[in-house]
Tab-separated table of C-alpha atoms in Angstrom:
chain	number	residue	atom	x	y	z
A	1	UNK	CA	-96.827	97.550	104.107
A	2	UNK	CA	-96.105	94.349	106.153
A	3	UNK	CA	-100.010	93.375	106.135
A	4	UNK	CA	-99.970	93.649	102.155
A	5	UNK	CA	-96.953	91.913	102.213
A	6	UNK	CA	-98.692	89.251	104.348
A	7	UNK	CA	-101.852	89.358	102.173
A	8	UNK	CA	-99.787	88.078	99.027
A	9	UNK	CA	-97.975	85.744	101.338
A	10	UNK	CA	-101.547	84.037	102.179
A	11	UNK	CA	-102.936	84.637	98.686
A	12	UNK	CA	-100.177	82.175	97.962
A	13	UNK	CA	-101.065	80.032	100.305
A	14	UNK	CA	-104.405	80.081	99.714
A	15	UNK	CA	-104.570	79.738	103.878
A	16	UNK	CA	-103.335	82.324	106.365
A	17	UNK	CA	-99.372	82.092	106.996
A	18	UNK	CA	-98.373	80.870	110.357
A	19	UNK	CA	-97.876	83.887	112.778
A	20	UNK	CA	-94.692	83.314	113.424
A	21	UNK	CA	-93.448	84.676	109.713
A	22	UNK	CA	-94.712	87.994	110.930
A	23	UNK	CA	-90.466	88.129	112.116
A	24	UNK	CA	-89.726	88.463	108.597
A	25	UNK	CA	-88.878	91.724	107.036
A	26	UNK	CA	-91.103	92.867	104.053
A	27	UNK	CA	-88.568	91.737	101.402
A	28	UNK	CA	-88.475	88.746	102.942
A	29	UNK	CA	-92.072	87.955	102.885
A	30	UNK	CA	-92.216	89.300	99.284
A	31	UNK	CA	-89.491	86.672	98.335
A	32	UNK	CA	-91.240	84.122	100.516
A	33	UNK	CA	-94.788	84.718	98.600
A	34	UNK	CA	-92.565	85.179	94.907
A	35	UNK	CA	-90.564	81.766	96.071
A	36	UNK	CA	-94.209	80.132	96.237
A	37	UNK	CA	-95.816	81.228	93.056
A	38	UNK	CA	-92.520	80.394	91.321
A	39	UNK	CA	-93.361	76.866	92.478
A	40	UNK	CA	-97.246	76.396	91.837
A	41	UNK	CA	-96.671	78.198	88.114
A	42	UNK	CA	-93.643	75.479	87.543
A	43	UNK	CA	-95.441	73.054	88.802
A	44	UNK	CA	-98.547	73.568	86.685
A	45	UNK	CA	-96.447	73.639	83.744
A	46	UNK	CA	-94.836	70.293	84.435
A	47	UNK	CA	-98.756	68.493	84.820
A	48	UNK	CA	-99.523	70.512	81.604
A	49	UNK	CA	-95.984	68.638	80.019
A	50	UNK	CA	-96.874	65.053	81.462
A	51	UNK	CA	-100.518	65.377	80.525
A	52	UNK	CA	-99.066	66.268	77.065
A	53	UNK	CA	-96.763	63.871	76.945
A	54	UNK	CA	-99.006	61.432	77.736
A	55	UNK	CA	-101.066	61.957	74.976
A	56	UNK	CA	-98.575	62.075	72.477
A	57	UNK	CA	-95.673	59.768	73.106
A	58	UNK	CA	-97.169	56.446	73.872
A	59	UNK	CA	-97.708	53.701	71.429
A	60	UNK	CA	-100.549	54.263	69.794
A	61	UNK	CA	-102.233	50.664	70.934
A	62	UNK	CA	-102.307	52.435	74.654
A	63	UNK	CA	-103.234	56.430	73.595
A	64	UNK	CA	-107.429	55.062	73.149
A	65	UNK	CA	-107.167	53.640	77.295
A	66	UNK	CA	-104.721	57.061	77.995
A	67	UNK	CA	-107.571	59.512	76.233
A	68	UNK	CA	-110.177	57.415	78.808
A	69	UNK	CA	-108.441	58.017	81.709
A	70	UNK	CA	-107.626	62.128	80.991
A	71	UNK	CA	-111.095	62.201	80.116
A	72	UNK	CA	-111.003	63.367	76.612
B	1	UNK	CA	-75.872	79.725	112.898
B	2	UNK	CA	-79.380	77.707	112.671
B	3	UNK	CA	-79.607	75.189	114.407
B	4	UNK	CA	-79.804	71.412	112.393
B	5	UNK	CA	-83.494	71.208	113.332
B	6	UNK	CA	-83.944	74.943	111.470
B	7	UNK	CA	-81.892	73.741	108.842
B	8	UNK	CA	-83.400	70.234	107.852
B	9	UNK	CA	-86.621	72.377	107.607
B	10	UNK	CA	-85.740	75.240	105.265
B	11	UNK	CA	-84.492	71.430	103.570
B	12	UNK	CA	-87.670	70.316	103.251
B	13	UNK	CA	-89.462	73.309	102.099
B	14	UNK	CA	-87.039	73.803	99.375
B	15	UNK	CA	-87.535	69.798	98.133
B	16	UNK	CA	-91.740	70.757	98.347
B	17	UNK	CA	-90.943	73.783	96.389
B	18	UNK	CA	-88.586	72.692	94.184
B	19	UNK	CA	-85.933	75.403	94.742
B	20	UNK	CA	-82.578	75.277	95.572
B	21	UNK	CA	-82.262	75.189	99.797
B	22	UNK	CA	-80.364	78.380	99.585
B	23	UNK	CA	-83.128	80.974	98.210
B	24	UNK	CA	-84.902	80.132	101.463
B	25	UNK	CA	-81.857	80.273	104.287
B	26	UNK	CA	-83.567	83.888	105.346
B	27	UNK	CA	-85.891	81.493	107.240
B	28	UNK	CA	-83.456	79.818	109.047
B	29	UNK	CA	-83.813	82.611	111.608
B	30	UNK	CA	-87.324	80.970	112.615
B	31	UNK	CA	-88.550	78.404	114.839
B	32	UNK	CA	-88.325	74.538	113.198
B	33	UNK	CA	-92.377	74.275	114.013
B	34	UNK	CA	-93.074	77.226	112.174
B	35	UNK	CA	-91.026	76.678	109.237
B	36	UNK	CA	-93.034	73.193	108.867
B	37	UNK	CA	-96.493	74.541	109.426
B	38	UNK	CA	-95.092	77.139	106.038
B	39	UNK	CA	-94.222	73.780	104.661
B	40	UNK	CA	-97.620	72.656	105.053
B	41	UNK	CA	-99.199	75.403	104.302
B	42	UNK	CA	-97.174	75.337	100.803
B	43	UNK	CA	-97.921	71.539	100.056
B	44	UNK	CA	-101.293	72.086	100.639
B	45	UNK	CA	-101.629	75.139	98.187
B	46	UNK	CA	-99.527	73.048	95.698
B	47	UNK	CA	-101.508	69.573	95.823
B	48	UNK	CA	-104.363	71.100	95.913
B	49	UNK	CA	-104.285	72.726	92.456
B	50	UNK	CA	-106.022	70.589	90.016
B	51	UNK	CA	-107.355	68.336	91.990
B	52	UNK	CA	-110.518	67.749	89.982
B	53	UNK	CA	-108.353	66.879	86.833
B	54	UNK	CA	-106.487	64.381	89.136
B	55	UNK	CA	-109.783	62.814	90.695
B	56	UNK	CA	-110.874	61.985	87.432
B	57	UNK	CA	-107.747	59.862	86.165
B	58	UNK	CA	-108.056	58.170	89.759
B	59	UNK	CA	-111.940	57.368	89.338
B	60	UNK	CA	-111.467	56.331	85.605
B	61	UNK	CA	-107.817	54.549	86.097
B	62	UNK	CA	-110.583	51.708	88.110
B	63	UNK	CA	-111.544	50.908	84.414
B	64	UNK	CA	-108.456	49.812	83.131
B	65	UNK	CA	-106.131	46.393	84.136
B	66	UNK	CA	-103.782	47.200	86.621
B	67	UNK	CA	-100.783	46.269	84.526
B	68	UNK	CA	-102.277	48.318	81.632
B	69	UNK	CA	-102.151	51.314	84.179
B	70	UNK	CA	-98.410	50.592	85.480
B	71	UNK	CA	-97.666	50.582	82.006
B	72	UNK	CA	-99.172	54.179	81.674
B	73	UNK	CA	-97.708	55.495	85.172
B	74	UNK	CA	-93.861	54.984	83.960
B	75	UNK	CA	-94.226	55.723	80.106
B	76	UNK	CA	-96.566	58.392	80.194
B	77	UNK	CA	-97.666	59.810	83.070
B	78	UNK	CA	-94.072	59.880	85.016
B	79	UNK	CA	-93.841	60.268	88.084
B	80	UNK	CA	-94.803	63.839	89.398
B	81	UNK	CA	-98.421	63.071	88.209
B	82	UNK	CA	-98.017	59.751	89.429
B	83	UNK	CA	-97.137	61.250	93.015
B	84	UNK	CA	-100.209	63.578	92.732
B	85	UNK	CA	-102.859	60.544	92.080
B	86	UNK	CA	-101.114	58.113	94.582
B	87	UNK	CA	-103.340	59.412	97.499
B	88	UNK	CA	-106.991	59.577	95.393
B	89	UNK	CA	-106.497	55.890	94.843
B	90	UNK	CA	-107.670	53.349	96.839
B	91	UNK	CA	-104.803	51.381	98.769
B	92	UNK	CA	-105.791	48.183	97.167
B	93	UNK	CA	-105.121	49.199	93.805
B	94	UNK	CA	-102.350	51.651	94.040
B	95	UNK	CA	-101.053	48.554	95.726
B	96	UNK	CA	-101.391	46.366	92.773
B	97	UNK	CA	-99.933	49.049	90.558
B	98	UNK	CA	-96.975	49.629	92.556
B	99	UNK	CA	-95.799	46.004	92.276
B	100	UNK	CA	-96.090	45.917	88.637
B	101	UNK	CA	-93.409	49.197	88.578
B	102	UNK	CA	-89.675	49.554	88.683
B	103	UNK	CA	-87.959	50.128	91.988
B	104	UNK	CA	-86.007	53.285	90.510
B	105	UNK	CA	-89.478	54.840	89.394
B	106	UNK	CA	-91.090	54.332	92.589
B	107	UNK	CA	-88.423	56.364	94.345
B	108	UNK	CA	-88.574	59.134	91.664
B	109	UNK	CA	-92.264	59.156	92.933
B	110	UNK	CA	-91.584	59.190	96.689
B	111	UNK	CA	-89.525	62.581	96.202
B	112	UNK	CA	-92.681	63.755	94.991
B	113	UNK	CA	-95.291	62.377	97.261
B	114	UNK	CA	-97.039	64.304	100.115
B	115	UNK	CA	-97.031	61.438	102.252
B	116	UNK	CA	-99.799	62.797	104.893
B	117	UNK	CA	-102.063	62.516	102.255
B	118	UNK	CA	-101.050	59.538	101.117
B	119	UNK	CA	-100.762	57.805	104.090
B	120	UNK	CA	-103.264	55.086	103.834
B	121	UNK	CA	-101.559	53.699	100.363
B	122	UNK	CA	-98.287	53.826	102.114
B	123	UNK	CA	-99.707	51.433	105.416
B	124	UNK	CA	-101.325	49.687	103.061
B	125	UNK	CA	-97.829	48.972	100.779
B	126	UNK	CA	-96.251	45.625	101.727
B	127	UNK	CA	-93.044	46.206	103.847
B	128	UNK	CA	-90.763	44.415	101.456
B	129	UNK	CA	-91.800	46.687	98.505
B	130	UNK	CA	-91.127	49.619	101.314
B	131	UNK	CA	-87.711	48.387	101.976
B	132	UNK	CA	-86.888	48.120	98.682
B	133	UNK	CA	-88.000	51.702	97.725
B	134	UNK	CA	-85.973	52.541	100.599
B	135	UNK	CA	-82.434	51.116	99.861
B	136	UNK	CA	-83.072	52.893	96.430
B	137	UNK	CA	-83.586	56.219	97.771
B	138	UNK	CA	-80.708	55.344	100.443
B	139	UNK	CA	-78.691	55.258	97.433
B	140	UNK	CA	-79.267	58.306	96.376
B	141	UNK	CA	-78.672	59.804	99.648
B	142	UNK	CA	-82.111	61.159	100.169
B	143	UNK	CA	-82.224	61.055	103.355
B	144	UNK	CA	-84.575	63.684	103.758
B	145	UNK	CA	-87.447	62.540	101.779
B	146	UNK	CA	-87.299	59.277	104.098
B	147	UNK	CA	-87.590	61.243	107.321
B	148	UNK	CA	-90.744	62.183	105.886
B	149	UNK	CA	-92.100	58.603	105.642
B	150	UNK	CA	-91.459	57.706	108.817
B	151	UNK	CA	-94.530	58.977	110.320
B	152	UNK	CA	-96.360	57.375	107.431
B	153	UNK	CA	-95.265	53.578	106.932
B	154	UNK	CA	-96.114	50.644	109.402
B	155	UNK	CA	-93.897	48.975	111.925
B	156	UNK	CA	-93.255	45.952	109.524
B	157	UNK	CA	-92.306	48.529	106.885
B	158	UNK	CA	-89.967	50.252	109.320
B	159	UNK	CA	-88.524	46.774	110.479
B	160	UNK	CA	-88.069	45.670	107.012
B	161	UNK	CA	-86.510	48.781	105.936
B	162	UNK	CA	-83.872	49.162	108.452
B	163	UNK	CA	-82.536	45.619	107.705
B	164	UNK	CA	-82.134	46.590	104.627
B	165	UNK	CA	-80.241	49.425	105.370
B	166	UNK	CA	-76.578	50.745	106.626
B	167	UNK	CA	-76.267	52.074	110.320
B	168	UNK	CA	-75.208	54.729	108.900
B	169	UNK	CA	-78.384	55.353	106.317
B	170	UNK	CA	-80.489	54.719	109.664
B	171	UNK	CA	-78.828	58.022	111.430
B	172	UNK	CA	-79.268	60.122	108.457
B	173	UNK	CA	-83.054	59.233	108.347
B	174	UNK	CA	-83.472	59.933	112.115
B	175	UNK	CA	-82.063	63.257	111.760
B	176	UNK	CA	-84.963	64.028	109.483
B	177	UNK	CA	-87.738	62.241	111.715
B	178	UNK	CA	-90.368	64.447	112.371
B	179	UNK	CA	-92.369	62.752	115.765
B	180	UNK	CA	-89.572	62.375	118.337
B	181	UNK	CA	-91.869	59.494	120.026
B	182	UNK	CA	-91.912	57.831	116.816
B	183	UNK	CA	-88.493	58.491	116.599
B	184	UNK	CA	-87.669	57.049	120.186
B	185	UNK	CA	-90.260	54.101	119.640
B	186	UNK	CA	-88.483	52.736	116.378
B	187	UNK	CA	-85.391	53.034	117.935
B	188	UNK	CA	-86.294	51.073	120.995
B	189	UNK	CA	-86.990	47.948	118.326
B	190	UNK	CA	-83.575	48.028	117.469
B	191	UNK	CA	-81.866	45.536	118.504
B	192	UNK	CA	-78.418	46.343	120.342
B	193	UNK	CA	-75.989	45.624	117.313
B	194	UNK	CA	-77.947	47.913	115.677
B	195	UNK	CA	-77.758	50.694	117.723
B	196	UNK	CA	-74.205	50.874	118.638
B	197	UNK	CA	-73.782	50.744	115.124
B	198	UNK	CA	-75.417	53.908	114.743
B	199	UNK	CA	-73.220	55.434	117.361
B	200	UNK	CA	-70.082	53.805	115.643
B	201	UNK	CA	-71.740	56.122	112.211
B	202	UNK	CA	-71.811	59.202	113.928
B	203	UNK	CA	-68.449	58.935	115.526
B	204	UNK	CA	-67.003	57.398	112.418
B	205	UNK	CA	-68.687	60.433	110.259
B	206	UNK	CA	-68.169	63.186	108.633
B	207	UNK	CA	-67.356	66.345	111.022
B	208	UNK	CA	-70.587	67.273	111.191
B	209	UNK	CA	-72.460	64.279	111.237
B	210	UNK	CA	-71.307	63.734	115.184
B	211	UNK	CA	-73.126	67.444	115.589
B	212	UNK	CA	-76.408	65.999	114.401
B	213	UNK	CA	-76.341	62.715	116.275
B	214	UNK	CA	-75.647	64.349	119.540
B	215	UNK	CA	-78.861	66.640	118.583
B	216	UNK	CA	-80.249	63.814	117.499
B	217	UNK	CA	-79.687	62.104	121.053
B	218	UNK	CA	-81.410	64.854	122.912
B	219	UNK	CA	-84.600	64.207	121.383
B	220	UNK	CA	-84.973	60.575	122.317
B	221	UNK	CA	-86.713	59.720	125.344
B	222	UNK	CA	-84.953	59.275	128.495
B	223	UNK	CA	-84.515	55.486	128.821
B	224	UNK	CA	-82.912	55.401	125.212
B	225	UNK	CA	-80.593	58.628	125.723
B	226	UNK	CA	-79.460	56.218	128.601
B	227	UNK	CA	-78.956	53.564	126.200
B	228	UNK	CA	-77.022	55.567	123.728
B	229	UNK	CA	-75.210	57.183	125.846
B	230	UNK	CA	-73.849	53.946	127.442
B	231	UNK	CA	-73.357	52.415	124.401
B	232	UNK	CA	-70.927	55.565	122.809
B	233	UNK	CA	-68.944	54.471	126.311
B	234	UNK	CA	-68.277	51.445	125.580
B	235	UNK	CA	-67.078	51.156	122.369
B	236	UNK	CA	-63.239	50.876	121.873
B	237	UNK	CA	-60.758	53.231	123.062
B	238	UNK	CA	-60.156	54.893	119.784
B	239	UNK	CA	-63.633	55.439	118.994
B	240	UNK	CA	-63.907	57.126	122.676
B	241	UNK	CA	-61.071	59.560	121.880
B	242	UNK	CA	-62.371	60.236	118.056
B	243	UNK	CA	-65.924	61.005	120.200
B	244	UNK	CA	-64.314	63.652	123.022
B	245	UNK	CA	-61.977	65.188	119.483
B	246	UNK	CA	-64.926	65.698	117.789
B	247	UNK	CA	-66.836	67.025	120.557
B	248	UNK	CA	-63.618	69.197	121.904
B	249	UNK	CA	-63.769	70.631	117.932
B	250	UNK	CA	-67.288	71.410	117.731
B	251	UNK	CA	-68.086	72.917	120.805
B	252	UNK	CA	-70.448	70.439	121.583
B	253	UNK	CA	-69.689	70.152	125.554
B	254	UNK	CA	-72.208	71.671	127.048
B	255	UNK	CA	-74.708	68.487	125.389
B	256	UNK	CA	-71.883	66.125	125.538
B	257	UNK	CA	-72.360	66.599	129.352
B	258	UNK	CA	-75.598	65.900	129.847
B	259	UNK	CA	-75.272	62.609	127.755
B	260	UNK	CA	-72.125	61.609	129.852
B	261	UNK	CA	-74.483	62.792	133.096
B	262	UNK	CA	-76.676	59.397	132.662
B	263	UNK	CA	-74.317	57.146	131.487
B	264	UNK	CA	-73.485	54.634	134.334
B	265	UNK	CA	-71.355	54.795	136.868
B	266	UNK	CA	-68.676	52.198	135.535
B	267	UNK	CA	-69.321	53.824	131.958
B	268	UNK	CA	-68.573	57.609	133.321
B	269	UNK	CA	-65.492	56.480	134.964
B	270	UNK	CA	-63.966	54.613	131.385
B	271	UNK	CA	-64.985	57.748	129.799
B	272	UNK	CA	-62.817	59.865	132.442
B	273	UNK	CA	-60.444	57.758	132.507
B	274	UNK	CA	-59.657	57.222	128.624
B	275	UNK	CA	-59.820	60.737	127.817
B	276	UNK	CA	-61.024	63.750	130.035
B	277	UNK	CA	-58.164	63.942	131.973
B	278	UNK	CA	-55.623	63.584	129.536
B	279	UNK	CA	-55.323	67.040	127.534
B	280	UNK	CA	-55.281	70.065	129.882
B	281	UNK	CA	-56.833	72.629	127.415
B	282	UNK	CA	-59.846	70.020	127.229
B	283	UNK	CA	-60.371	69.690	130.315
B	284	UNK	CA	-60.124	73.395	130.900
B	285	UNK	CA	-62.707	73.645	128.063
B	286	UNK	CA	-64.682	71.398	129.856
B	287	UNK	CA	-64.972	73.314	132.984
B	288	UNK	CA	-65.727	76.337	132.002
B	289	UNK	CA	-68.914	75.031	129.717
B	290	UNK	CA	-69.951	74.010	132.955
B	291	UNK	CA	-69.105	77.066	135.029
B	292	UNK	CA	-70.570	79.439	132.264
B	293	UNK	CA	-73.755	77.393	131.537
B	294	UNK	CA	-74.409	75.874	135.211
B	295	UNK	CA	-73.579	72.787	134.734
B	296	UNK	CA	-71.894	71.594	137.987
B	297	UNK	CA	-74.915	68.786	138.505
B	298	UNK	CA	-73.369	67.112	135.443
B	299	UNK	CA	-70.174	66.914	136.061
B	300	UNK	CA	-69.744	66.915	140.286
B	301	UNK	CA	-70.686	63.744	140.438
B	302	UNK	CA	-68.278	62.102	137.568
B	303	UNK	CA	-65.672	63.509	139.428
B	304	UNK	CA	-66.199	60.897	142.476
B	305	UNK	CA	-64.848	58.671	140.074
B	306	UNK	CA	-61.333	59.746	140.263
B	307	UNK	CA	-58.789	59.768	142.852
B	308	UNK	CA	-57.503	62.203	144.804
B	309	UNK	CA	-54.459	63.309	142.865
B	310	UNK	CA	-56.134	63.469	139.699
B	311	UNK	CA	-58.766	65.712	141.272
B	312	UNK	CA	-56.045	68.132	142.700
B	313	UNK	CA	-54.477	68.141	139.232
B	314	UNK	CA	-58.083	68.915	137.975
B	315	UNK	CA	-58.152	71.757	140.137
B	316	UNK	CA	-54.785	73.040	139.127
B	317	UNK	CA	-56.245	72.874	135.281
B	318	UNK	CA	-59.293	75.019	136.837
B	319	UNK	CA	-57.111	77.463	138.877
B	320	UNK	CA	-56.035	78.241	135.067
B	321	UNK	CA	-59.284	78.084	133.077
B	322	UNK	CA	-62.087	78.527	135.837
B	323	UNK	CA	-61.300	79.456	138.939
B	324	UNK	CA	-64.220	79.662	140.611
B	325	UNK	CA	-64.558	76.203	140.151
B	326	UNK	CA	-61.254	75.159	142.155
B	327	UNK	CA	-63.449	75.174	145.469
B	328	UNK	CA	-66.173	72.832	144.216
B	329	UNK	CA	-63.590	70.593	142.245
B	330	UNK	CA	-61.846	69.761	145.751
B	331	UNK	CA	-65.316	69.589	147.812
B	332	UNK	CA	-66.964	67.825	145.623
B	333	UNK	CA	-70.049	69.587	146.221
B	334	UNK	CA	-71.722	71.447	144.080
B	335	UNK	CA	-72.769	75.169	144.922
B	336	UNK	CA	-76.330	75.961	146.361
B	337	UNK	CA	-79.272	76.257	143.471
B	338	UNK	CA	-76.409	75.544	141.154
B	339	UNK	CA	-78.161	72.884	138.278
B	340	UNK	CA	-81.430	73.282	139.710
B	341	UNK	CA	-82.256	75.540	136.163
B	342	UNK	CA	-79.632	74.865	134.035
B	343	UNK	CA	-79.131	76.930	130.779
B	344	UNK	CA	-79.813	75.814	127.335
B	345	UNK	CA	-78.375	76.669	124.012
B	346	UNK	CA	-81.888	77.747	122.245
B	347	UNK	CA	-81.541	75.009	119.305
C-alpha cells in the first residue's frame, strides 16, 4: 500500500521522492501527492488565464506583436 | 515542536506550491534537507510543465523592442508567466526588460521565480535594480522568498541590498539562507555597526525572533559566532538583561551557553556579572541545563570569573537545583570525560 502510495507520490513528481518521505504514513503521502497535483492543475490554469488574457485585453495596436510572440 | 530550520522549509514548499503552510505541517516531522530536496523535486515537476510553450515566447520575444516587450510583461503577460520565461532568456535582455518595469511588478515576479534556474539573469541584474527589488519585497515582509536569492545574486547585489535595508530585514533574510558558508561569508562583509545591529533586532524582537537568531548563530562559522557572541555582550545593560529574559523564557540555555562559552574573557565576566547571578531560579535553571545536557566545559570556566563568595552562593543555588554540581561549582574543575561529547538538542 505504501509503495502505491509512493508511486503516485513520484508520478507527481515526475522524479522519485527523496527516501526520507518513506517516514510518512500512507495518508500522508496520499495528501502529499493530492497537495502536488492540486498545485500543477492550478497552476496550469493560471498560464491558460494569462495566455488568455494576453490575447484579449491589450490594446489592440500591441495584440499583432502579442499573437507573434504566443506563436499564433 | 519542529525545529525553525523544519519549519522555514514546510514555508517554502507551501510558497512553491501555492498552499497555505498549514496543509503541509505533517512534514514538519522530517529532516530540513529532505523537506528541500521535496521542494525541489516539486519546482522541478511544476516549471517544467510547458516548457516548450514558454521557449517559444523566449525565442520569439528576441523579435520585438525591449520596451515593446516590458510593455507586454506587466499588461499582459503578468507576472507568473513572466517568472516562468525569466530563466529561457538570455541575461542581456531580460536585463534590458527588467529596467524598463515597475519595482512593485518585479517583486510580484520574484515570489514566483525559481531562482536556481534563473540564476544567470539574476548575476547578471545590476545590484542597484537588486536592492531595489529587495526593499520592495522587505516591505512586504517576504522574507522568505529573499532567503532564496541569496545563493543566487552577486556580492555587489548583496552589498547593495543590505544598505538598503533594516538590521532587522537583514536577520529575517538570514534565517531563510540556505548555504550556511554563504551565510557566514556575507556576514563577515558586514561591517561592525551592522552587525551589532542585527543582534540589537533579535534582542529587540518579537519573542520568537531571539529563538531564531540564536539558531541562526549556530550556523555561522566559528570566527563569526565569536564575533556575535561578543558583540550581544557588549551592548548596554538593558539589552543584556532583555537577552538572559528572553533566553530564561524560551528555554534556550543549553545554546545560550555555548555562545557565552567563546565570548571573551572580559565579555563572559560583564555577562556574569550584569545578570547570571542575580535571580536564583535562573541561575538554578542554568545549572541544571548544564548538569542534564553535559555542559560543565561551558560554564566551569566562566565561573573563574567570579569571586569567592559569589561562587559559594552559586553553590548554595545548586545545593537547591543541582546538587551534584555543588562539588564542581567549589573546585572549579570539571568532572572526568564530562564535555568531551556533549549532547545536542536534535534541531
Amino acid at each position: 500500500m505504501a509503495d502505491s502510495r509512493l508511486k503516485d507520490l513520484n508520478a507527481e513528481l515526475g522524479a522519485e521522492a527523496p527516501a526520507a518521505l518513506s517516514a510518512l504514513s500512507n495518508e500522508e503521502l496520499a495528501q502529499l501527492a493530492a497537495c502536488i497535483r492540486q498545485a500543477k492543475r492550478a497552476q496550469k490554469d493560471q498560464i491558460r488565464r494569462a495566455f488568455d488574457s494576453a490575447l484579449s485585453h491589450v490594446p489592440f495596436l500591441l495584440r499583432g506583436p502579442l499573437k507573434k510572440m504566443l506563436g499564433g | 515542536m519542529p525545529s525553525l530550520a523544519q519549519h522555514a522549509e514546510v514555508l517554502k514548499l507551501a510558497r512553491v506550491l501555492d498552499l497555505p503552510p498549514e496543509r503541509l505541517e505533517f512534514l514538519e516531522k522530517l529532516d530540513p534537507l529532505a523537506i528541500r530536496e521535496l521542494r525541489e523535486r516539486a519546482s522541478a515537476a511544476l516549471f517544467g510543465a510547458e516548457q516548450g510553450t514558454f521557449q517559444r515566447i523566449a525565442s520569439a520575444s528576441k523579435q520585438i523592442p525591449a520596451g515593446l516587450s516590458a510593455v507586454l510583461a506587466e499588461r499582459a503577460f503578468g507576472s507568473l508567466l513572466c517568472a516562468r520565461l525569466t530563466g529561457l532568456l538570455a541575461p542581456d535582455r531580460a536585463v534590458d526588460v527588467a529596467r524598463r518595469l515597475h519595482t512593485g511588478f518585479l517583486a510580484d515576479v520574484c515570489l514566483q521565480l525559481d531562482p536556481r534556474t534563473s540564476h544567470n539573469v539574476l548575476q547578471a541584474m545590476p545590484a542597484n535594480r537588486i536592492a531595489e527589488v529587495a526593499a520592495e519585497l522587505a516591505n512586504r515582509g517576504e522574507y522568505i522568498t529573499m532567503g532564496r536569492f541569496v545563493d543566487n545574486i552577486s556580492d555587489e547585489a548583496i552589498h547593495a541590498t543590505a544598505e538598503a535595508l533594516e538590521d532587522e530585514a537583514l536577520l529575517r533574510i538570514g534565517l531563510f539562507v540556505e548555504n550556511d558558508a554563504r551565510l557566514s561569508a556575507i556576514m563577515h562583509d558586514l561591517p561592525r555597526e551592522r552587525l551589532q545591529g542585527v543582534v540589537r533586532a533579535a534582542v529587540e524582537g518579537d519573542e520568537e525572533l531571539w529563538q531564531e537568531a540564536v539558531a541562526l548563530i549556530q550556523r555561522l562559522d566559528e570566527a563569526l559566532r565569536r564575533r556575535m557572541a561578543d558583540l550581544a555582550a557588549e551592548m548596554e545593560e538593558a539589552s543584556i538583561q532583555r537577552m538572559i529574559e528572553a533566553t530564561h523564557e524560551q528555554d534556550l540555555w543549553m545554546d545560550m551557553l555555548g555562545i557565552i562559552a567563546i565570548m571573551n574573557p572580559q565579555n563572559q565576566r560583564r555577562l556574569v556579572e550584569l545578570s547570571l547571578l542575580q535571580e536564583e531560579h535562573m541561575v538554578g535553571t542554568v545549572l541544571r541545563t548544564a548538569e542534564v545536557h553535559d555542559l560543565w566545559h561551558h560554564l566551569l570556566p566562566m565561573l573563574g570569573h567570579i569571586e569567592d563568595e559569589a561562587r559559594e552562593r552559586l553553590a548554595g543555588i545548586a545545593a537547591a537545583h543541582a546538587p551534584a554540581a555543588v562539588e564542581r561549582i567549589r573546585s572549579g574543575r570539571s568532572p572526568e570525560g564530562a564535555g568531551k561529547s556533549p549532547k545536542r538538542r536534535g534541531k
